[in-house]
Coordinates of C-alpha atoms in Angstrom, one line a residue:
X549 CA 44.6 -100.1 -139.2
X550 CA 43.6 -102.3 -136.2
X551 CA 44.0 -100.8 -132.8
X552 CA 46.9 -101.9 -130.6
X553 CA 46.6 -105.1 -128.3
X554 CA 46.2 -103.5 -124.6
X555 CA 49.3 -104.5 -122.2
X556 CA 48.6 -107.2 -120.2
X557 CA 48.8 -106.6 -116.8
X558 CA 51.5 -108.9 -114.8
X559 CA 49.7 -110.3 -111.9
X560 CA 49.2 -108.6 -108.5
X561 CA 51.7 -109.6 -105.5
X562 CA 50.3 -112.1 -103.2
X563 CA 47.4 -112.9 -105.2
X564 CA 47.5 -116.1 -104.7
X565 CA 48.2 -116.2 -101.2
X566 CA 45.3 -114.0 -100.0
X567 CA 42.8 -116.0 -102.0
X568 CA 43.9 -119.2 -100.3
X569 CA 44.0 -117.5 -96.8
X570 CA 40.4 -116.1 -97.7
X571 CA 39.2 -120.0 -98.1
X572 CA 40.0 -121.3 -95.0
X573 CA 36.4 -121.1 -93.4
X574 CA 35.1 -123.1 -96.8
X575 CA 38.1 -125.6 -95.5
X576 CA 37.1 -125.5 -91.9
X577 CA 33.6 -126.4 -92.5
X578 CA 34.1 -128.6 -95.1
X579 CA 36.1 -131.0 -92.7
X580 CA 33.3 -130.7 -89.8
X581 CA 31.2 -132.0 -92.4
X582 CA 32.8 -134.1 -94.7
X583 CA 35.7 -135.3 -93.3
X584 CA 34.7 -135.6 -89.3
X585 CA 33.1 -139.3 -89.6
X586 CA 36.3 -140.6 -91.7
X587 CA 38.2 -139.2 -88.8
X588 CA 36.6 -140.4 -85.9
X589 CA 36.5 -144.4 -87.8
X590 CA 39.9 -143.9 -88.0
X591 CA 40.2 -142.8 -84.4
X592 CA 37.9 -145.2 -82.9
X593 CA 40.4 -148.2 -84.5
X594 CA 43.2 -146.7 -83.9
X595 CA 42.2 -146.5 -80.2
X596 CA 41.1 -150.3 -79.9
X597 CA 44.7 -151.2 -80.6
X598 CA 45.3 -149.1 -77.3
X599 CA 48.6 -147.7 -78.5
X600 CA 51.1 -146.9 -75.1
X601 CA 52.3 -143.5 -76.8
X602 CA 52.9 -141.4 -79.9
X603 CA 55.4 -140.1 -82.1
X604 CA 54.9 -137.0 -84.3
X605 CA 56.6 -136.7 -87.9
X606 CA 57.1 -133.8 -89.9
X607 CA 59.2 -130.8 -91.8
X608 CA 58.3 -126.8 -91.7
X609 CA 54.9 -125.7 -91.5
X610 CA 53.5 -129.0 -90.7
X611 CA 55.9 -129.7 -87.9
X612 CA 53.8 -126.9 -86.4
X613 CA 50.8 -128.7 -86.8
X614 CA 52.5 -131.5 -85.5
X615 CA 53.5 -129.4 -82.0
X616 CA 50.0 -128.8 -81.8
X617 CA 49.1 -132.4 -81.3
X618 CA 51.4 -132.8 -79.0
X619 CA 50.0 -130.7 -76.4
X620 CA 46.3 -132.2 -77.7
X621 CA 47.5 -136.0 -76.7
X622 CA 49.4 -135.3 -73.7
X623 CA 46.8 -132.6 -72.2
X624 CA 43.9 -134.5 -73.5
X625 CA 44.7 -137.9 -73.5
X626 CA 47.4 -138.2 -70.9
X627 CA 49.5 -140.2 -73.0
X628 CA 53.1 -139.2 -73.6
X629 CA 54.0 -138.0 -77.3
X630 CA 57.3 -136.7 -78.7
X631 CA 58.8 -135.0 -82.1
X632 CA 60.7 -137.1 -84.0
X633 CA 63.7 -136.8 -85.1
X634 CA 63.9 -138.6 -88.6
X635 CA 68.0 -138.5 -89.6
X636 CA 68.0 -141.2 -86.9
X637 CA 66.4 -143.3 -89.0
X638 CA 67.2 -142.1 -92.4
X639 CA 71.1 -141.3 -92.0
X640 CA 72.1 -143.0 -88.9
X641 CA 70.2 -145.7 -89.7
X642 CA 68.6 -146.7 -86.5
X643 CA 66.0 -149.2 -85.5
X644 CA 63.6 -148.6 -82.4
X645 CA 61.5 -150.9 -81.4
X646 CA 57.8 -149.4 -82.1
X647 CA 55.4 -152.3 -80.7
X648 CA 52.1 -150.5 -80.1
X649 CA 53.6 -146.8 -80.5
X650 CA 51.0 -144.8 -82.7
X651 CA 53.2 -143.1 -85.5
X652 CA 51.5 -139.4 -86.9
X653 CA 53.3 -138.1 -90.0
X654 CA 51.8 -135.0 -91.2
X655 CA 52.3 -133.1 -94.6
X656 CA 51.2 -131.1 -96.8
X657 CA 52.1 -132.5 -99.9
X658 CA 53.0 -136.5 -98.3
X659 CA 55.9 -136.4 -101.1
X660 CA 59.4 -135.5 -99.1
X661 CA 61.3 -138.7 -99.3
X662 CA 62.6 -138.7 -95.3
X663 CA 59.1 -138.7 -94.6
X664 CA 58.2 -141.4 -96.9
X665 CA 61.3 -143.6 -95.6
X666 CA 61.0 -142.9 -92.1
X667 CA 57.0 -143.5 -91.8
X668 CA 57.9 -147.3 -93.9
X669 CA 61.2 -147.6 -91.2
X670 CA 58.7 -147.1 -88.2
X671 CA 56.0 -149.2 -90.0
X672 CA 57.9 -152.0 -89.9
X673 CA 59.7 -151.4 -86.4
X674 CA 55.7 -152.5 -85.0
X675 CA 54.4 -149.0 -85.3
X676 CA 51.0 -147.7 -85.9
X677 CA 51.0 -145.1 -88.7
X678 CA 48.9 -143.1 -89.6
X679 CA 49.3 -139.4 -92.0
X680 CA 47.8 -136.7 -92.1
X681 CA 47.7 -134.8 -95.7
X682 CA 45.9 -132.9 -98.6
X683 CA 47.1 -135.2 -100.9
X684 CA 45.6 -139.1 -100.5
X685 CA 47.6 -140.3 -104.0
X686 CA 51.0 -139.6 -102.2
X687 CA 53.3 -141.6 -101.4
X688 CA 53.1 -141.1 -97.6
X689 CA 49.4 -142.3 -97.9
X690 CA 50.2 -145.3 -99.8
X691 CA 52.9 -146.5 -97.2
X692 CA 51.0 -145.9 -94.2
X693 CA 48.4 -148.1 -92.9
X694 CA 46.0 -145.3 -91.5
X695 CA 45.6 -142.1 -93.6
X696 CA 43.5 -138.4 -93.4
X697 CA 42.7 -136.6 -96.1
X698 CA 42.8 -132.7 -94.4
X699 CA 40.3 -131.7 -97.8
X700 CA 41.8 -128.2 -98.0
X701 CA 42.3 -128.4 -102.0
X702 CA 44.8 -127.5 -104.1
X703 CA 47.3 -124.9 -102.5
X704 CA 49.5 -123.2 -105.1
X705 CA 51.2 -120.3 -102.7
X706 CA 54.8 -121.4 -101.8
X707 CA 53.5 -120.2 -98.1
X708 CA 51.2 -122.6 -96.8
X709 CA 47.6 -121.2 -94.7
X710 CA 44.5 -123.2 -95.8
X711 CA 46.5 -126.5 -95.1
X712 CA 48.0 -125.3 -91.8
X713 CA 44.2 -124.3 -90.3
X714 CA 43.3 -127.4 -91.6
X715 CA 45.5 -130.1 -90.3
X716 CA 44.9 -128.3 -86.6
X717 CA 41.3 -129.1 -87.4
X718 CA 42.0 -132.7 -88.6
X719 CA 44.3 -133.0 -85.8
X720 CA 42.1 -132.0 -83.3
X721 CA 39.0 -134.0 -84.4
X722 CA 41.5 -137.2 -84.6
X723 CA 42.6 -136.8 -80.7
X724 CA 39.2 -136.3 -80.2
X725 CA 37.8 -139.3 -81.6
X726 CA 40.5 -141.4 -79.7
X727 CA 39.3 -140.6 -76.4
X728 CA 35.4 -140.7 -77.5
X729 CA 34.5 -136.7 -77.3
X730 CA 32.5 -134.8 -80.1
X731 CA 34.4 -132.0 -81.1
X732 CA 31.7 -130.2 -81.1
X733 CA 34.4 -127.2 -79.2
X734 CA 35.1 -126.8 -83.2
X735 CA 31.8 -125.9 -84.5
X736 CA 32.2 -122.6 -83.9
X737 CA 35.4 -121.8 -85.5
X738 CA 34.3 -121.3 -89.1
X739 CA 32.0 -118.5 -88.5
X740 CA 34.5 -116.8 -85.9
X741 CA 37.6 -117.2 -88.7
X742 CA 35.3 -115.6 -91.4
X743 CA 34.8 -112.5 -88.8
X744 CA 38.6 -112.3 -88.1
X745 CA 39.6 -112.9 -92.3
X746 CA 37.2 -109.7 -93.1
X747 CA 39.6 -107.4 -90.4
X748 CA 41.7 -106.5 -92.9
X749 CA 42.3 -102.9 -92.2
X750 CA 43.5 -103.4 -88.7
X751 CA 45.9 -105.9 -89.9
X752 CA 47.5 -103.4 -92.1
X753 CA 47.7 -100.6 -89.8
X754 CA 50.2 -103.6 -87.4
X755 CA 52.0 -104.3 -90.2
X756 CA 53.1 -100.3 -90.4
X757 CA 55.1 -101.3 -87.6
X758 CA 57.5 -104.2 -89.1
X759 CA 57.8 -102.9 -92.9
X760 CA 61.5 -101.7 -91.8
X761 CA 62.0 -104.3 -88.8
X762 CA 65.2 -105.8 -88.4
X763 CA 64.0 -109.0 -86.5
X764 CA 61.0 -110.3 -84.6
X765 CA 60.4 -112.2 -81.4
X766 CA 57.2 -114.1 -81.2
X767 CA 56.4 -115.9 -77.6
X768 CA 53.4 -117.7 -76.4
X769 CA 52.7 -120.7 -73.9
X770 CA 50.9 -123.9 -74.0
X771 CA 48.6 -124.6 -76.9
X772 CA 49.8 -121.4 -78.3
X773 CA 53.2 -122.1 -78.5
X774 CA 53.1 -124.0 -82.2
X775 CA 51.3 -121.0 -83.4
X776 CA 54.0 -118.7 -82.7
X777 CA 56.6 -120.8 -84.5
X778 CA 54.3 -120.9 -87.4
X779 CA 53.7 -117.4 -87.4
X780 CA 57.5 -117.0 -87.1
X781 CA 57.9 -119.0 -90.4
X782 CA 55.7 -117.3 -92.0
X783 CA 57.2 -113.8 -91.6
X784 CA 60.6 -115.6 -92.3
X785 CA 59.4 -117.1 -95.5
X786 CA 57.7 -114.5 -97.0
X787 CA 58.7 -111.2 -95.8
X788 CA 62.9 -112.3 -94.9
X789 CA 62.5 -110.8 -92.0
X790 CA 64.7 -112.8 -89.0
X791 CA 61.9 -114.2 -87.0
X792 CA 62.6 -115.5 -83.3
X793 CA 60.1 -117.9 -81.5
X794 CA 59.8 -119.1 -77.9
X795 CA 58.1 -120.5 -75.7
X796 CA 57.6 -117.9 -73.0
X797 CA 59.1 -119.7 -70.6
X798 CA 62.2 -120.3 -72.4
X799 CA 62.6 -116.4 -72.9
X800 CA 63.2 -115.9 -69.8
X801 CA 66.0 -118.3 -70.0
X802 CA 68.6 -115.9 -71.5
X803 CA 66.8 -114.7 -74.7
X804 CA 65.0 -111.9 -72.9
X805 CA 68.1 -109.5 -72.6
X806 CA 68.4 -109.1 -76.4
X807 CA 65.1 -107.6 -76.0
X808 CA 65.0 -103.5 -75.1
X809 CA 62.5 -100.9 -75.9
X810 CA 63.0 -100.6 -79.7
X811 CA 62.6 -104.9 -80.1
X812 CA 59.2 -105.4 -81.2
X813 CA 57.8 -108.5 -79.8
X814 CA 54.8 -110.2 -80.7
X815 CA 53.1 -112.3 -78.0
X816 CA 50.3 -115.0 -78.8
X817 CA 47.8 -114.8 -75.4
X818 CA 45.8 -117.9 -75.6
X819 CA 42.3 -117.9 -73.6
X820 CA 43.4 -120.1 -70.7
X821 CA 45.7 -121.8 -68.6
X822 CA 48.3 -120.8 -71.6
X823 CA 47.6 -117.3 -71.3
X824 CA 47.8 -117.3 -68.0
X825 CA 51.2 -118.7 -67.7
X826 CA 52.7 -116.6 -70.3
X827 CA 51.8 -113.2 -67.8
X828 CA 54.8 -113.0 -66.0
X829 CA 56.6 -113.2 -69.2
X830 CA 54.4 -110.1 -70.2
X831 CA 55.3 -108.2 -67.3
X832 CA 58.4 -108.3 -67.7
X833 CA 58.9 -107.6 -71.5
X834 CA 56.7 -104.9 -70.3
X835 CA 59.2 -103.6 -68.0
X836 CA 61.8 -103.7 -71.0
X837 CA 59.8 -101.5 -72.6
X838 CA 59.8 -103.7 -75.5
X839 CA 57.4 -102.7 -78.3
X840 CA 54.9 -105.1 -77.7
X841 CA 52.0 -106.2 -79.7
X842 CA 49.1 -109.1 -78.5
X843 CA 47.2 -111.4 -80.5
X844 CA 44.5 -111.9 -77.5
X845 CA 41.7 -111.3 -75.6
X846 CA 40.5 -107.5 -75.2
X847 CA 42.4 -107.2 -71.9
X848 CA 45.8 -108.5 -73.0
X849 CA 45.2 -106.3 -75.9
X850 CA 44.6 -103.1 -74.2
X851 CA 47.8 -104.1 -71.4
X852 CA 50.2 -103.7 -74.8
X853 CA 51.3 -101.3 -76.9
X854 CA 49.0 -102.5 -80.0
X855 CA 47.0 -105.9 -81.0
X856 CA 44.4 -107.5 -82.6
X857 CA 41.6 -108.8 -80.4
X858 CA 40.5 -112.2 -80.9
X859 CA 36.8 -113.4 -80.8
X860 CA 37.6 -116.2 -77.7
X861 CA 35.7 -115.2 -75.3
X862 CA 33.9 -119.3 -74.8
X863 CA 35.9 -121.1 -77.2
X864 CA 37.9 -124.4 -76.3
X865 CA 41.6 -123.1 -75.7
X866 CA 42.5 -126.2 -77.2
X867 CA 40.9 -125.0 -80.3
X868 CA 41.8 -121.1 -80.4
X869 CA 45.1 -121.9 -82.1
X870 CA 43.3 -122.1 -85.3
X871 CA 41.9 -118.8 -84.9
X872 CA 45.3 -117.4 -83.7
X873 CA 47.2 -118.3 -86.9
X874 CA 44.8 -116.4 -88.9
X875 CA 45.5 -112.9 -88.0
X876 CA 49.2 -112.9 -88.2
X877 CA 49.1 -115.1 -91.6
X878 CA 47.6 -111.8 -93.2
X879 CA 50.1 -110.1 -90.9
X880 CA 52.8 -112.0 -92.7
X881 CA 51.3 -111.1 -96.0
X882 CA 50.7 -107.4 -95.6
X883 CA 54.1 -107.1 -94.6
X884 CA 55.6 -108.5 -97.4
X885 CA 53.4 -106.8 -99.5
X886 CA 54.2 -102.9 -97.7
X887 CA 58.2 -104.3 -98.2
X888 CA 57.4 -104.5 -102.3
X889 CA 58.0 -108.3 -102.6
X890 CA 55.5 -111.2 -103.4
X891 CA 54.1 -113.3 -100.9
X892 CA 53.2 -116.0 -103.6
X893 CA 56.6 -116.9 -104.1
X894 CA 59.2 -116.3 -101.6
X895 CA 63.0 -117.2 -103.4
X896 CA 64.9 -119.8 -103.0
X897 CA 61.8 -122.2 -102.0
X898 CA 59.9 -125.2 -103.6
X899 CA 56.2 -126.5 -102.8
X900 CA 57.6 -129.8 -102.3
X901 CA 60.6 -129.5 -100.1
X902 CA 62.5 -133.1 -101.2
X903 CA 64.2 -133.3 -98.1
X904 CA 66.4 -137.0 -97.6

């Protein structure tokens, strides 16, 4: 009689996702030093066409990234650069005139048709275009004239981290290539985002405190800014819990009295000017007595009720954003995880969001 065939185990929750997050210093480095000179050719001809200012395209977590070069062009560069906003194009149906603007359409996956249409509308409006993706056989490559490959692999979690960290990195390297630096502020970051990645312990004991939240208010300033709406996502996507991003600024423009001292707010302290013009906003969600938690350096850490100290202390600010995200991606993840749901695959969502 043969013995019975053993269960099979069903796979454990957020599997996926935590191997993925655990990968992005492989990704990190492997763009410093394989993808860097691709970048900076592309940069360097890109920047002998002079282009007189830019326009950033993109959906969910990329449209984060895309924030983030925002702030890179117009702080680094001086040039003015703006969102875009693509149903003008693809439902409205309007033509602007894009002589010598620079177009950036960044994506994951380089497959969601309003993309696709609005990068060929602005191509042949005059624009430069140029996208940003993990994929270089997508259609978003093959109808723009420019194209970066982010290298970050295949991603199979619905909740994308590997390829967030790594168009920052992409991003960053491009911006600097157009004005002629080295980048060489981003060295540093895959060493520092393996130290942070193996904190996993204090990590869980801050997600204690939102396994029965209601809502969230995440708040930053300046080059921190996109990495609070990214963490917002995040929670929002995998964890359903109601998520609320500002800029710190804008807080204090009505939003702040729905916080009181049972409101747990999570604020993103960027080493720098950022940081610094987000204290006020501090003070006074301090004076709330809102439950506050820092993602910052030591001091703005030990000013709150709880945080996670990040290892700044010399890095670029321009750069710390990709060590920001890291902490409150496993965040996201051990939350969802502590709330008995999958982080892999959060409902009602696709890889490839087909938007028109």
């Amino acid at each position: 009689m043969s013995a019975p065939t053993p269960t099979q185990q069903p796979p454990m929750p957020g599997r996926i996702m935590s191997g993925e997050m655990a990968e992005q210093p492989t990704v990190l480095r492997r763009i410093l030093e394989e993808g860097a000179p691709r970048i900076r050719e592309i940069a360097e001809r890109i920047a002998a066409r002079n282009p007189r200012f830019v326009l950033l395209t993109a959906r969910g977590t990329s449209d984060n990234a895309a924030l983030y070069a925002k702030y890179l062009i117009e702080v680094l560069l001086g040039k003015p650069a703006g969102l875009t906003s693509m149903s003008t194009t693809t439902a409205y149906g309007a033509r602007p005139d894009l002589t010598d603007c620079l177009v950036i359409t960044v994506s994951q996956s380089g497959g969601s048709p309003d993309l696709v249409a609005s990068t060929r509308a602005a191509r042949d409006a005059g624009a430069i275009t140029l996208a940003v993706t993990n994929n270089a056989d997508s259609p978003l490559a093959e109808v723009s004239e420019f194209h970066i490959d982010v290298l970050a692999g295949p991603e199979k979690a619905l909740p994308a981290t590997k390829t967030y960290t790594a168009e920052l990195l992409a991003l960053y390297l491009f911006v600097e290539g157009l004005r002629g630096g080295d980048g060489n502020a981003a060295k540093i970051l895959p060493e520092l985002a393996e130290q942070i990645l193996a904190r996993k312990e204090e990590v869980k004991a801050l997600a204690g405190r939102y396994r029965f939240a209601e809502r969230l208010v995440l708040t930053s300033r300046g080059y921190g800014y996109p990495t609070a709406k990214e963490a917002a996502l995040k929670l929002m996507e995998t964890s359903y819990i109601p998520a609320l991003s500002f800029s710190g600024a804008d807080l204090l423009h009505g939003p702040l009295a729905m916080v009181d001292n049972v409101s747990p707010v999570i604020a993103i302290v960027t080493e720098g000017r950022g940081g610094q013009a987000l204290q006020p906003v501090l003070d006074r969600l301090r004076g709330r007595g809102a439950d506050l938690v820092v993602i910052g350096n030591e001091a703005s850490v030990e000013a709150a009720s709880a945080g996670f100290v990040l290892p700044t202390a010399g890095v670029a600010e321009e750069v710390q954003p990709i060590l920001e995200i890291l902490p409150l991606q496993m965040l996201a993840y051990e939350v969802t995880i502590a709330r008995g749901q999958d982080p892999d695959a959060p409902r009602a969502l696709a890889k490839v969001t087909e938007t028109h």
